[in-house]
Tab-separated table of C-alpha atoms in Angstrom:
chain	number	residue	atom	x	y	z
A	1431	GLU	CA	-13.157	13.596	0.156
A	1432	ARG	CA	-9.965	11.543	0.452
A	1433	SER	CA	-8.237	13.317	3.336
A	1434	ASN	CA	-8.359	10.267	5.628
A	1435	VAL	CA	-6.802	7.837	3.162
A	1436	GLN	CA	-3.920	5.854	4.638
A	1437	LEU	CA	-0.485	6.115	3.026
A	1438	PHE	CA	2.341	3.576	3.084
A	1439	LYS	CA	5.964	4.676	3.138
A	1440	VAL	CA	7.998	3.064	0.369
A	1441	CYS	CA	10.848	1.041	1.864
A	1442	GLU	CA	14.312	1.507	0.374
A	1443	SER	CA	14.631	-2.078	-0.896
A	1444	GLU	CA	11.439	-1.810	-2.980
A	1445	ALA	CA	11.634	1.873	-3.952
A	1446	HIS	CA	12.822	1.332	-7.535
A	1447	SER	CA	10.071	-1.210	-8.339
A	1448	TRP	CA	7.351	0.919	-6.756
A	1449	GLU	CA	8.584	4.018	-8.612
A	1450	GLU	CA	8.464	2.185	-11.957
A	1451	ILE	CA	4.869	1.114	-11.316
A	1452	VAL	CA	3.646	4.521	-10.082
A	1453	ASN	CA	5.480	6.528	-12.757
A	1454	LYS	CA	4.080	4.270	-15.496
A	1455	VAL	CA	0.553	5.064	-14.280
A	1456	ASN	CA	1.377	8.785	-14.111
A	1457	GLY	CA	2.437	8.949	-17.760
A	1458	ASN	CA	6.133	8.155	-17.249
A	1459	HIS	CA	6.797	11.281	-15.206
A	1460	LYS	CA	10.091	10.419	-13.539
A	1461	ARG	CA	9.748	11.352	-9.926
A	1462	LYS	CA	10.765	9.916	-6.607
A	1463	VAL	CA	7.926	8.065	-4.903
A	1464	THR	CA	8.005	8.143	-1.113
A	1465	TYR	CA	4.403	7.219	-0.207
A	1466	VAL	CA	1.658	5.211	-1.925
A	1467	CYS	CA	-2.045	5.393	-1.046
A	1468	VAL	CA	-3.842	2.303	0.316
A	1469	GLU	CA	-6.263	2.500	-2.639
A	1470	HIS	CA	-3.476	1.310	-4.974
A	1471	PHE	CA	-3.347	-2.129	-3.323
A	1472	ARG	CA	-5.599	-5.141	-3.745
A	1473	LYS	CA	-7.780	-6.061	-0.780
A	1474	GLU	CA	-5.921	-9.364	-0.357
A	1475	ASP	CA	-2.603	-7.448	-0.026
A	1476	LEU	CA	-3.793	-5.676	3.129
A	1477	ILE	CA	-3.713	-6.712	6.785
A	1478	ASN	CA	-6.923	-5.462	8.415
A	1479	SER	CA	-6.915	-7.517	11.611
A	1480	TYR	CA	-4.727	-9.497	13.963
A	1481	SER	CA	-5.330	-12.616	16.037
A	1482	GLY	CA	-5.157	-12.742	19.792
A	1483	CYS	CA	-5.258	-15.622	22.226
A	1484	ASN	CA	-8.077	-18.171	21.920
A	1485	ASP	CA	-8.218	-17.495	18.160
A	1486	LEU	CA	-9.943	-14.151	18.682
A	1487	GLU	CA	-9.561	-11.747	15.788
A	1488	PHE	CA	-9.319	-8.000	16.303
A	1489	LYS	CA	-9.688	-5.207	13.770
A	1490	ARG	CA	-6.568	-3.064	13.339
A	1491	ASN	CA	-6.809	0.725	13.620
A	1492	LEU	CA	-4.186	1.111	10.898
A	1493	ILE	CA	-4.066	-1.165	7.883
A	1494	GLY	CA	-0.822	-3.013	7.235
A	1495	LEU	CA	0.698	-4.395	4.050
A	1496	LYS	CA	1.695	-8.006	3.585
A	1497	LYS	CA	5.406	-8.512	2.972
A	1498	GLY	CA	6.528	-8.277	-0.651
A	1499	VAL	CA	3.363	-6.753	-2.160
A	1500	PHE	CA	3.463	-3.994	-4.770
A	1501	PRO	CA	0.888	-1.352	-5.726
A	1502	SER	CA	-1.242	-2.995	-8.403
A	1503	VAL	CA	-4.559	-1.126	-8.523
A	1504	LEU	CA	-4.488	1.620	-11.136
A	1505	LEU	CA	-6.749	4.558	-10.328
A	1506	LEU	CA	-7.794	6.956	-13.048
């Protein structure tokens, strides 16, 4: 069951690059990509927590993406 998998909206400035990557994985089907699943990103590309005062670290409810990362995990 994958119904609770987080999706990331593709930003306009990176849309072409993300579409090339995703369409290559999908057998070169040319289609517009608007969202990409969290499972297509490496663990080190994700932001799972944030720091508060006194160097306390808190877990985020929603995962974030680091700036400039691209989907790089190919799922079959």
